[in-house]
Structures are given as C-alpha cells and as structure tokens.
Short mmCIF file of C-alpha atoms in Angstrom, two decimals:
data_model
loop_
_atom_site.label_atom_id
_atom_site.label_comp_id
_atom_site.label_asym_id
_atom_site.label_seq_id
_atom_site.Cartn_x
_atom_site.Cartn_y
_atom_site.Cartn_z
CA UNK A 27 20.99 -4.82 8.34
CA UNK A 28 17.93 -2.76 6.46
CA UNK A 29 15.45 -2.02 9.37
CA UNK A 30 11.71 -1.14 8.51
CA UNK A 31 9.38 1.10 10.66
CA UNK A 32 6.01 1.88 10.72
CA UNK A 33 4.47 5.19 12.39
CA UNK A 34 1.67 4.75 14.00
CA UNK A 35 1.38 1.60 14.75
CA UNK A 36 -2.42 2.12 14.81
CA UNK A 37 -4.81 4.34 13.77
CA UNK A 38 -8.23 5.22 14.02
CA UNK A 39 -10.26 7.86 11.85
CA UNK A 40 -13.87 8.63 10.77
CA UNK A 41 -14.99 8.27 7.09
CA UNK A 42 -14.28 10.57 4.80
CA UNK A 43 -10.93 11.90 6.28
CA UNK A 44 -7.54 11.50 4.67
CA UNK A 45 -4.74 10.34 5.86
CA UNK A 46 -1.19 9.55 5.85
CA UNK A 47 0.55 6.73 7.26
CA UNK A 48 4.48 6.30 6.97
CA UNK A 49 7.46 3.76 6.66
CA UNK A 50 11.06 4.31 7.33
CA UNK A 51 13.82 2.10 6.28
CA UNK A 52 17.42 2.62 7.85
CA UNK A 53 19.73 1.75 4.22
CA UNK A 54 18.71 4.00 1.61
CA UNK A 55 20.24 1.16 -1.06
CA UNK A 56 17.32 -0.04 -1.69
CA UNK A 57 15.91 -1.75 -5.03
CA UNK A 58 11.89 -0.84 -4.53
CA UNK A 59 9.77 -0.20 -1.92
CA UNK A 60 6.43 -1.74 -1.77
CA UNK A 61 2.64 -1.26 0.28
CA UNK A 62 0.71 -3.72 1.09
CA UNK A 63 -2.59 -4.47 2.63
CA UNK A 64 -3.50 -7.58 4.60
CA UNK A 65 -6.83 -8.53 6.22
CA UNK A 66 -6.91 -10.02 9.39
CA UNK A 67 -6.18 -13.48 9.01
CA UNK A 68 -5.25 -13.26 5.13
CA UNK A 69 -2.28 -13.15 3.02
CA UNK A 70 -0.95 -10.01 1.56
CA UNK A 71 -2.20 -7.70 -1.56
CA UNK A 72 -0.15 -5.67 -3.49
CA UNK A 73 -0.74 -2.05 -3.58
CA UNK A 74 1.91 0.24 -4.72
CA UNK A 75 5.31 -0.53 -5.93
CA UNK A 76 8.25 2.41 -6.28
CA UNK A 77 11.21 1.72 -7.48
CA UNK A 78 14.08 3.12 -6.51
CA UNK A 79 14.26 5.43 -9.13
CA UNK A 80 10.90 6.63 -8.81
CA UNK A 81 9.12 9.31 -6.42
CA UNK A 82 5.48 8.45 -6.48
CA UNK A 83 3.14 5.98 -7.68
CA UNK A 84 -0.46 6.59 -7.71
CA UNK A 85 -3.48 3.83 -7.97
CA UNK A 86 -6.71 5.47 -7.42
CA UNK A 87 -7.19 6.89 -3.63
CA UNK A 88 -3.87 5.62 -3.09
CA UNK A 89 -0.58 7.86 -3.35
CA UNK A 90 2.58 6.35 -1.92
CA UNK A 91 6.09 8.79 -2.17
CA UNK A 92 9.68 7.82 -2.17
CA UNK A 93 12.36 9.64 -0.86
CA UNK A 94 15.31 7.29 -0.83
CA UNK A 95 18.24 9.43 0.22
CA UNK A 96 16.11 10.41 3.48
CA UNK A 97 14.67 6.72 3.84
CA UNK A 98 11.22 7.59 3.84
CA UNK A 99 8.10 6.47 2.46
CA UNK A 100 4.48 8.06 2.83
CA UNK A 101 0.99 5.97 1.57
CA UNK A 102 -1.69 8.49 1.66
CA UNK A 103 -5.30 7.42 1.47
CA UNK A 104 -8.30 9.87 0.32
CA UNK A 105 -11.67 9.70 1.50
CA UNK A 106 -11.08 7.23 3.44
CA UNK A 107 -14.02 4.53 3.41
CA UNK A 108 -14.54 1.56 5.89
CA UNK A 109 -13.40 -0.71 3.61
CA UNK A 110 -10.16 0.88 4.25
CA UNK A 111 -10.17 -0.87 7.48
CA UNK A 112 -7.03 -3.17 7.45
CA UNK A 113 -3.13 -3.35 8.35
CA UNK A 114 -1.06 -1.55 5.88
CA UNK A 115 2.61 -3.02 5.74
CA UNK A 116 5.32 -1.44 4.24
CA UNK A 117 8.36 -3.42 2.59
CA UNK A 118 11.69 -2.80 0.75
CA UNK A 119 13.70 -4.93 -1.02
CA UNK A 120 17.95 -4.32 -1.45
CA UNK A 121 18.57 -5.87 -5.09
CA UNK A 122 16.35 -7.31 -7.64
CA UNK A 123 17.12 -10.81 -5.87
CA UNK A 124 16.54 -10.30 -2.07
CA UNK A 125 13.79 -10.44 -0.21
CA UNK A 126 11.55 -8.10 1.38
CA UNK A 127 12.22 -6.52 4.68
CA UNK A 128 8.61 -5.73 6.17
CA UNK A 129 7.96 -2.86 9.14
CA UNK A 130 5.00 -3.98 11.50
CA UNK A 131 2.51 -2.45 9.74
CA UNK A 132 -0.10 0.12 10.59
CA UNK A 133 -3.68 -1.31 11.35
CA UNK A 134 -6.12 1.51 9.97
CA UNK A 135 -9.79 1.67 11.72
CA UNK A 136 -12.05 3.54 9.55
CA UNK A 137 -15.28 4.70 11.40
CA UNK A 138 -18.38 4.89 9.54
CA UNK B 14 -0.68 -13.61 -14.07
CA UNK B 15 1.83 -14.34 -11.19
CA UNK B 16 -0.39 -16.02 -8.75
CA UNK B 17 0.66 -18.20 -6.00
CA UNK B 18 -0.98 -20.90 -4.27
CA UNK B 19 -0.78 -22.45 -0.52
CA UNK B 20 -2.14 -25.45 0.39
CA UNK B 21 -3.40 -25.98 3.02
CA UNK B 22 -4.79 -22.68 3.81
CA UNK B 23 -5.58 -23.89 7.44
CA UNK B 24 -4.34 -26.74 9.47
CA UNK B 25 -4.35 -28.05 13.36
CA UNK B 26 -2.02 -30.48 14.29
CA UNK B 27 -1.03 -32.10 16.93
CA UNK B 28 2.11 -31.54 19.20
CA UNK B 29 5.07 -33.92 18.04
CA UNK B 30 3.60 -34.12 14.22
CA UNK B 31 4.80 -33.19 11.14
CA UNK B 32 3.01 -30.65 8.82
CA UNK B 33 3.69 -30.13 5.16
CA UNK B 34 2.96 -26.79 3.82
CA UNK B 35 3.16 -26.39 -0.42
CA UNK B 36 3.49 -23.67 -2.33
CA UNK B 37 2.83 -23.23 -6.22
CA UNK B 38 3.75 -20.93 -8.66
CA UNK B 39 0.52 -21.25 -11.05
CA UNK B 40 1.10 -19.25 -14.58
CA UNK B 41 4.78 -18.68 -14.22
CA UNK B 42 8.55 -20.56 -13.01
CA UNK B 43 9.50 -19.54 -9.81
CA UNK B 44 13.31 -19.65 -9.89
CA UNK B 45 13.40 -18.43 -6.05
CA UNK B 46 10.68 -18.75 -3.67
CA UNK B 47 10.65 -16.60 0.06
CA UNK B 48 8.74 -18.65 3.45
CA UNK B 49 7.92 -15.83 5.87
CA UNK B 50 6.43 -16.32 9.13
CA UNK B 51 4.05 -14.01 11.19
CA UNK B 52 2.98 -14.17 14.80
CA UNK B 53 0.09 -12.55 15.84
CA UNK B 54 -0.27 -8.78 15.34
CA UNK B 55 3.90 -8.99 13.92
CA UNK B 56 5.30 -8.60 10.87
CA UNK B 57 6.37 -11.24 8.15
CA UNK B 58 9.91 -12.45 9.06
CA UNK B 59 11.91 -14.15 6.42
CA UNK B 60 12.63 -17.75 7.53
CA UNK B 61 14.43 -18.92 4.46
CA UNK B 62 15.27 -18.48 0.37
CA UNK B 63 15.35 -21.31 -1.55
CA UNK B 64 16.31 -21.51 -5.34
CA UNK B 65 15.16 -24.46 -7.50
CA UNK B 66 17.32 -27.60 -7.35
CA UNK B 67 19.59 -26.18 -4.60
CA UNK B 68 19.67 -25.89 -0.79
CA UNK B 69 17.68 -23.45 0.95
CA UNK B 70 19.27 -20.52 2.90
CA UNK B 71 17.95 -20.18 6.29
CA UNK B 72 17.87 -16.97 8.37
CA UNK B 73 19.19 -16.66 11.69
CA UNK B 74 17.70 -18.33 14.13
CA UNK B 75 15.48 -20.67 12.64
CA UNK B 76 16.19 -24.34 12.97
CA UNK B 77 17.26 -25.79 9.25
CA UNK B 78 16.16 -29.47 10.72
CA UNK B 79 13.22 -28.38 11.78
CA UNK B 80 11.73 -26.21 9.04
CA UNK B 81 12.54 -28.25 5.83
CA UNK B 82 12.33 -26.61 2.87
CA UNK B 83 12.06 -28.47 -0.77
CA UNK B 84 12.45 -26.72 -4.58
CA UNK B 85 12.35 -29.24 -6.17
CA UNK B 86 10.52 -27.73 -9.55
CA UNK B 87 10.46 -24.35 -10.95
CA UNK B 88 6.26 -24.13 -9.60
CA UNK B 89 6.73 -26.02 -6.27
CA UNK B 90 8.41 -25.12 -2.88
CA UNK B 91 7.11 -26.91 0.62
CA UNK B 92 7.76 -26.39 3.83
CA UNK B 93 7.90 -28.98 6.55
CA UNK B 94 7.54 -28.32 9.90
CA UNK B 95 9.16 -31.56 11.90
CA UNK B 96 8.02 -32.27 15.52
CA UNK B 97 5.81 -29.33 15.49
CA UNK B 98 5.35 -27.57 18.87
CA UNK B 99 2.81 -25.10 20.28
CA UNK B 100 4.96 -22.05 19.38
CA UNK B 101 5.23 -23.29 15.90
CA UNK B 102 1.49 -22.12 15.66
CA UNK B 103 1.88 -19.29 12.99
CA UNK B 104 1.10 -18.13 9.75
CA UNK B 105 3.30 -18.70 7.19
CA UNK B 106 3.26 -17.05 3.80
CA UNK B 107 5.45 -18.00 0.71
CA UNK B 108 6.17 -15.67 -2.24
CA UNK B 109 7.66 -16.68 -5.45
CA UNK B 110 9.36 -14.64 -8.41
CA UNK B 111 11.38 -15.51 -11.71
CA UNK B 112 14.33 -13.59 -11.52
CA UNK B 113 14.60 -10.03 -10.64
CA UNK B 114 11.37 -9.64 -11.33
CA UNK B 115 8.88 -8.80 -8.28
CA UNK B 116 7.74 -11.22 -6.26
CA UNK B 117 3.92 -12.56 -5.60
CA UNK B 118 2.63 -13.84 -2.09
CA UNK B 119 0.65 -16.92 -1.65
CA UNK B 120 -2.24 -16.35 0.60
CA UNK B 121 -0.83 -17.93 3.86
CA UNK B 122 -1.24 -21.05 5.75
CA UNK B 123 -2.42 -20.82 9.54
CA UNK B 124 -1.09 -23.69 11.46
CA UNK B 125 -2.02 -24.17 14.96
CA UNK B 126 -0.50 -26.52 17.13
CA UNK B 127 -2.24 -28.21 19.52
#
C-alpha cells in the first residue's frame, strides 16, 4: 500500500528566505506526483504536476523534482513571501485511474 | 476548464440527520469522481470511487450504509451522510476526472455535527 510522507511537518521562516520542503512515497510505481496548496479551511489548488517520466516542473517561484526510483519529491519555494503562508500537501497517484494518496502536508509560516 | 463544484460549501446539522453533499463537474464529464475526507490538521483520506452508472467502491473502514454515494450523470456525484454523528463533523472534498486524465478538486464542504 503506497504510503506518503511529509518532512517537516511544520515550518516557520522569515521573508525572503528559500526553502525546501519534501515528500516521500514508499512504491516508486507511480503514475504522477502532484503539490498542492490548501488554505486553512479551503479546498485544494493545484501547483505542480510531474509525471512519472519527468524530473522537474517549474511554475514561477515554484520548483518541484522527481526522483522516482529513490521515492522522493522536493517543492522548493524562492523568496519566500507571506503569502506563502499555507499547508503544502504532496500526492501521488499509481495509474492514470487511481486516486491520489496524500502525505499530511507541511504548514509553511512565512514571517514578514 | 475542469472546474468542480460543492454544494453546500458549509453546513451544521443536527445529530441523527441526514446531510446531502453534491458535487458537479461544470465544463467537462466526469466518468469517475474521488470523496476524500479530512479531519482537522490531517490529510485527505479517500473514502470512496465511484464511476457513473455503477456502484461506488468504498475504502476500508468506512461504512457503505452510512456514506451513500450516487453517479448518477457524467457532471453529478453526492454524498449522503445517514444518521450523522458528532465525529462525522469533517471536511469533505470531491475531485472529478474523465478518464486518465488528471483529476480537479471541488472546494470542500465543512459539515459540523451538532
């Protein structure tokens, strides 16, 4: 059973830095690997999607990696801002028809 | 394109009710649509997949009598949570997809039981 984990669990920084937060996932079969961002008491939004045949994707301060055969994800954030300021949950998905396995997500704190 | 509603995006009930929770599929066909639940400060957990016009598939551990789950259309899935109970107070999120494709979230429904 594909197990998701999240390290740190939270995390706390002052403007400007960058960071790093990362996601582990126990089977390496996986389909793609997604980041998300939720807001406390919201639903989820999209950030980066790898697939499995992929190594990075990039969307402005945003740079997740994929290394599959070691089961490991990074999401790195630049210049961090404190609109930053949310939980980040990573999630991969086995086939093109499964679902997504979530970790617990990291909850960022950026300090202005 | 590939946007999701929930309705209702909030909702208190009472112990003992029922609570109907929809989900749509707005500029696309959802042939499979995901419910997940989260507690507080927890991840989503997958409670069940259901594919249009067929039985949904429940996950371990949650009650198929209890959380009802209709497809009945290729842009609406509901949830129904029977007898609801105190610990039933969560939010629950549905996402929707057309085939392999990837799927998009709705933007949750808190329920709180009272």
């Amino acid at each position: 059973k594909q197990e998701v984990t999240q390290i740190p669990a939270a995390l706390s920084v002052p403007e400007g830095e960058n960071l790093v937060l990362n996601c582990s996932f126990t089977d390496s079969a996986i389909y793609n690997l997604q980041w998300f961002r939720q807001d406390p008491g919201k639903g989820l939004t999209s950030l980066l999607l790898i697939q499995s045949s992929q190594r990075e994707q990039t969307s402005g301060r945003l740079n997740a990696s994929l290394d599959k055969s070691s089961g490991r994800s990074t999401l790195y954030i630049a210049a961090s801002q404190p609109g930053d300021s949310a939980t980040y949950l990573c999630a991969v998905s086995g086939s093109g028809n499964t679902p997504l396995v979530f970790g617990k997500g990291t909850r960022l704190s950026v300090i202005a | 394109g590939a946007v999701v509603s929930q309705h209702p995006s909030r909702v208190i009930c009472k112990s003992g009710t029922s609570v109907k929770i929809e989900c749509r599929s707005l500029d696309f066909q959802a042939t499979t649509m995901f419910w997940y639940r989260q507690f507080p400060k927890q991840s989503l957990m997958l409670m069940a997949t259901s594919n249009e016009g067929s039985k949904a598939t429940y996950e371990q551990g949650v009650e198929k009598d209890k959380f009802l789950i209709n497809h009945a259309s290729l842009t609406l899935s509901t949830l129904t949570v029977t007898s609801a109970h105190p610990e039933d107070s969560s939010f629950y999120i549905c996402s929707a997809r057309t085939g392999a494709r990837v799927g998009s979230f709705g933007p949750g429904t808190r329920l709180t039981v009272t």
